[in-house]
Coordinates of C-alpha atoms and ligand atoms in Angstrom, one line a residue:
M1 CA 0.0 0.0 0.0
K2 CA 1.4 3.4 -1.0
N3 CA 1.3 6.3 1.4
G4 CA 0.1 9.6 0.1
I5 CA 0.3 11.7 3.3
V6 CA -0.6 15.4 3.5
M7 CA 0.5 17.0 6.8
L8 CA -1.8 19.8 7.8
G9 CA -1.2 22.2 10.7
A10 CA -0.5 25.8 11.7
P11 CA 3.0 27.3 11.7
G12 CA 4.9 25.5 14.4
A13 CA 2.4 22.7 14.8
G14 CA 5.1 20.1 14.2
K15 CA 4.6 19.1 10.5
G16 CA 8.3 19.1 9.7
T17 CA 9.3 17.3 12.9
Q18 CA 6.8 14.5 12.3
A19 CA 7.5 14.4 8.5
A20 CA 11.2 13.7 9.3
V21 CA 10.2 10.6 11.3
L22 CA 7.9 9.4 8.5
V23 CA 10.6 9.7 5.9
E24 CA 12.9 7.4 8.0
K25 CA 10.1 4.9 8.5
Y26 CA 8.5 4.7 5.0
Q27 CA 11.5 5.8 2.8
I28 CA 9.3 8.1 0.7
P29 CA 10.1 11.7 -0.2
H30 CA 9.4 14.6 2.1
I31 CA 8.1 17.4 0.0
S32 CA 8.1 20.6 2.0
S33 CA 7.0 23.7 0.0
G34 CA 8.6 25.9 2.7
D35 CA 12.0 24.1 2.2
M36 CA 11.7 24.5 -1.5
F37 CA 11.0 28.3 -1.2
R38 CA 13.9 28.6 1.3
A39 CA 16.2 27.1 -1.4
I40 CA 14.8 29.4 -4.1
R41 CA 15.2 32.5 -1.9
K42 CA 18.9 31.8 -1.7
S43 CA 19.3 32.1 -5.5
D44 CA 20.4 35.4 -6.9
S45 CA 17.3 35.8 -9.1
E46 CA 14.2 37.9 -9.4
L47 CA 12.0 35.0 -8.2
G48 CA 14.4 34.5 -5.2
R49 CA 14.0 38.2 -4.1
R50 CA 10.2 38.1 -4.6
V51 CA 9.9 34.9 -2.5
A52 CA 12.2 36.2 0.3
A53 CA 10.1 39.4 0.6
I54 CA 6.8 37.4 0.7
M55 CA 8.1 34.9 3.3
D56 CA 9.5 37.5 5.6
S57 CA 6.2 39.3 5.6
G58 CA 4.4 36.1 6.6
A59 CA 2.2 36.1 3.5
L60 CA 1.8 33.2 1.0
V61 CA 3.6 32.9 -2.3
P62 CA 1.1 33.1 -5.1
D63 CA -0.8 29.9 -6.0
D64 CA 0.4 29.7 -9.6
V65 CA 4.1 29.7 -8.6
T66 CA 3.5 27.3 -5.7
I67 CA 1.5 24.8 -7.7
Q68 CA 4.0 24.7 -10.5
I69 CA 6.9 24.0 -8.1
V70 CA 5.1 21.2 -6.3
K71 CA 3.8 19.7 -9.6
D72 CA 7.4 19.5 -10.9
R73 CA 8.5 17.7 -7.7
L74 CA 5.6 15.3 -7.6
S75 CA 6.1 14.2 -11.1
K76 CA 9.6 12.9 -10.3
P77 CA 9.9 9.0 -10.3
D78 CA 10.7 8.7 -6.6
C79 CA 7.1 9.9 -5.7
Q80 CA 5.7 6.8 -7.3
A81 CA 6.4 5.0 -4.0
G82 CA 4.3 7.6 -2.1
F83 CA 5.0 11.0 -0.7
I84 CA 4.7 13.2 2.4
L85 CA 3.5 16.7 1.6
D86 CA 4.3 19.3 4.3
G87 CA 3.0 22.9 3.9
F88 CA 1.1 22.2 0.7
P89 CA -1.7 22.6 -0.1
R90 CA -2.4 25.8 1.9
T91 CA -5.3 27.3 -0.1
R92 CA -8.4 25.8 -1.8
P93 CA -7.0 26.4 -5.3
Q94 CA -3.9 24.5 -4.3
A95 CA -6.0 21.6 -2.9
L96 CA -7.9 21.4 -6.2
A97 CA -4.7 21.6 -8.2
L98 CA -3.2 18.8 -6.0
D99 CA -6.2 16.5 -6.8
E100 CA -5.7 17.1 -10.5
M101 CA -1.9 16.5 -10.4
L102 CA -2.3 13.3 -8.4
K103 CA -4.9 12.0 -10.9
E104 CA -2.4 12.7 -13.8
I105 CA 0.4 10.7 -12.1
G106 CA -2.0 7.9 -10.9
Q107 CA -1.5 8.7 -7.2
A108 CA -3.9 9.5 -4.4
I109 CA -4.0 11.0 -0.9
T110 CA -4.4 8.2 1.7
I111 CA -4.6 10.4 4.8
V112 CA -4.4 14.0 5.9
P113 CA -3.2 14.2 9.5
Y114 CA -4.1 17.5 11.0
L115 CA -1.8 18.4 14.0
H116 CA -3.9 20.6 16.2
V117 CA -2.1 23.1 18.5
R118 CA -3.6 26.1 20.2
S119 CA -2.4 29.3 18.6
E120 CA -1.0 30.7 21.9
L121 CA 1.6 27.9 22.0
L122 CA 2.9 28.5 18.4
V123 CA 4.7 31.8 19.0
E124 CA 6.7 30.2 21.9
R125 CA 7.5 27.1 19.9
L126 CA 8.8 29.1 17.0
S127 CA 10.8 31.5 19.2
N128 CA 12.7 28.4 20.4
R129 CA 13.2 26.7 17.1
W130 CA 16.7 26.3 15.8
T131 CA 17.7 24.6 12.5
C132 CA 21.0 23.0 11.5
N133 CA 22.6 24.8 8.5
T134 CA 24.2 21.5 7.4
C135 CA 21.6 18.7 7.8
G136 CA 18.4 20.6 8.4
S137 CA 17.6 19.0 11.8
V138 CA 15.2 21.0 13.9
Y139 CA 15.6 21.6 17.6
S140 CA 13.7 23.3 20.4
L141 CA 16.3 25.1 22.6
K142 CA 16.5 27.5 25.6
P143 CA 18.6 30.7 25.3
N144 CA 21.6 29.2 27.1
D145 CA 21.6 25.8 25.3
A146 CA 24.6 25.2 22.9
K147 CA 23.6 26.0 19.3
V148 CA 25.4 23.1 17.7
C149 CA 23.8 20.1 15.9
Q150 CA 23.6 16.9 18.0
K151 CA 23.1 14.5 15.1
P152 CA 25.9 11.9 15.0
G153 CA 28.5 12.9 12.4
C154 CA 27.1 16.5 12.0
S155 CA 28.5 19.4 13.9
G156 CA 26.6 22.1 11.9
T157 CA 25.8 25.4 13.4
L158 CA 22.2 26.3 14.1
F159 CA 20.2 29.3 12.9
R160 CA 16.8 30.8 13.5
R161 CA 14.4 31.3 10.6
P162 CA 13.9 35.0 9.8
D163 CA 10.1 34.4 9.7
D164 CA 10.0 33.1 13.3
E165 CA 10.0 36.6 14.9
P166 CA 6.8 36.9 17.0
A167 CA 5.3 39.6 14.7
T168 CA 5.8 37.5 11.6
V169 CA 4.5 34.4 13.4
A170 CA 1.3 36.3 14.4
E171 CA 0.8 37.2 10.7
R172 CA 1.5 33.6 9.6
V173 CA -1.1 32.2 12.1
K174 CA -3.6 34.7 10.8
V175 CA -2.9 33.6 7.2
F176 CA -3.3 30.0 8.3
E177 CA -6.7 30.6 9.9
K178 CA -8.0 32.5 6.9
N179 CA -6.6 30.6 3.9
T180 CA -5.6 27.1 5.2
A181 CA -8.1 26.2 8.0
P182 CA -10.9 25.8 5.4
L183 CA -8.9 22.8 4.1
I184 CA -9.7 20.9 7.4
S185 CA -13.4 20.6 6.3
Y186 CA -12.3 20.1 2.6
Y187 CA -10.5 16.9 3.6
A188 CA -13.0 15.9 6.3
E189 CA -15.7 15.9 3.7
R190 CA -13.6 13.5 1.6
G191 CA -13.1 11.1 4.6
L192 CA -9.3 11.8 4.6
L193 CA -8.8 14.0 7.7
K194 CA -7.4 12.6 10.9
Q195 CA -7.2 15.3 13.7
L196 CA -4.3 14.6 16.2
D197 CA -3.4 16.4 19.4
G198 CA -0.2 18.2 18.4
E199 CA 0.3 19.4 22.0
Q200 CA 1.5 16.0 23.3
A201 CA 5.2 15.3 23.5
V202 CA 6.8 14.7 20.1
A203 CA 7.1 10.9 20.6
N204 CA 3.4 10.7 21.6
V205 CA 2.4 12.6 18.5
T206 CA 4.5 10.2 16.4
A207 CA 2.8 7.2 18.0
S208 CA -0.7 8.6 17.3
L209 CA 0.3 9.5 13.7
L210 CA 1.8 6.0 13.0
A211 CA -1.4 4.4 14.3
A212 CA -3.6 6.7 12.1
I213 CA -1.5 5.9 9.0
A214 CA -1.7 2.1 9.7
A215 CA -5.4 2.3 10.2
A216 CA -5.8 4.2 6.9
A217 CA -3.7 1.8 4.8
Ligands
LIG301 P1 6.7 26.6 6.0 O1 8.2 26.3 6.0 O2 5.8 25.5 5.4 O3 6.3 27.0 7.4 P2 4.9 26.7 8.3 O4 3.8 26.0 7.7 O5 4.6 28.1 8.8 O6 5.4 25.7 9.3 P3 6.7 25.7 10.2 O7 7.8 25.0 9.3 O8 7.0 27.0 10.8 O9 6.2 24.7 11.3 P4 6.1 23.1 11.4 O10 4.7 22.7 11.5 O11 7.0 22.4 10.4 O12 6.8 22.9 12.8 P5 8.2 22.2 13.3 O13 8.1 20.7 13.1 O14 9.4 22.9 12.7 O15 6.4 27.9 5.1 C1 7.1 29.1 5.3 C2 6.7 30.1 4.3 O16 6.9 29.7 2.9 C3 5.2 30.5 4.4 O17 4.9 31.5 5.4 C4 4.9 31.0 2.9 O18 5.4 32.4 2.8 C5 5.8 30.1 2.1 N1 5.0 28.9 1.7 C6 5.3 27.6 2.0 N2 4.4 26.8 1.5 C7 3.5 27.5 0.8 C8 2.4 27.3 0.0 N3 1.9 26.0 -0.1 N4 1.7 28.3 -0.6 C9 2.2 29.6 -0.5 N5 3.3 29.9 0.3 C10 3.9 28.9 0.9 O19 8.2 22.5 14.9 C11 8.3 23.8 15.3 C12 9.1 23.9 16.7 O20 8.3 23.2 17.7 C13 10.4 23.1 16.6 O21 11.4 23.8 17.4 C14 10.1 21.8 17.1 O22 11.3 21.2 17.8 C15 9.0 22.0 18.2 N6 8.1 21.0 18.3 C16 7.6 20.2 17.3 N7 6.7 19.3 17.8 C17 6.6 19.5 19.1 C18 5.8 18.9 20.2 N8 5.0 17.9 20.0 N9 6.0 19.4 21.4 C19 6.9 20.5 21.7 N10 7.6 21.1 20.7 C20 7.5 20.6 19.5
LIG302 MG1 8.1 23.1 8.7
LIG303 ZN1 23.1 18.9 11.5

């Protein structure tokens, strides 16, 4: 049984953290639109500058640009074994486009886990988030903790995402509630949604997630 997993959740809900576990377990690609845009913004190009300005404001990149980038990635052969989408779709037009592109490549969504976390916890989580500049591992750290990657064999330095400043997080949460929250009912109506308590400890969220995926298969 192939897994077509769409991780849904507010900024800081734990989508990337859980996707990293699923990648290890199922050996299928982790397709994070946010990671793809962070790679694009590093490029010295008109699109890179446009994407950087949009991300730092907390707004969404336009649907046409986003849909094209995800479509190109999903059509790669490694996605035939399944996929984990993280951060896409985020609007109704993106959800409709995803249904179309999956039909074209003979794939389907098997489950949409929705990690529910109250918005007041999100600013704190994102203020403490640090990411390894070498391997991409994500940590939750206190101010005095060492900012060095703990992954065996990696001693990369850690950085904070520019869009994790509290004012930008507040805007991102607003954008989630307005544009992305309607997808909760979109997928519930299709029998694909599985709401999980994203406020449990990471390992407990993982256990609930794996049980939900097994039940959907
Ligand atoms: P994106 O990178 O997708 O960001 P996001 O959706 O806002 O989500 P985050 O990555 O901030 O949170 P997460 O849920 O992955 O949490 P994480 O696991 O890291 O998008 C960034 C920007 O790109 C957008 O604002 C937009 O501009 C653009 N973009 C991207 N996709 C787009 C699209 N489809 N359309 C248009 N524009 C798009 O966890 C967060 C922290 O909490 C970590 O420190 C972690 O260690 C900790 N943590 C995780 N789980 C737990 C737990 N259970 N308990 C305690 N702490 C936890
Ligand atoms: Mg993420
Ligand atoms: Zn690292």
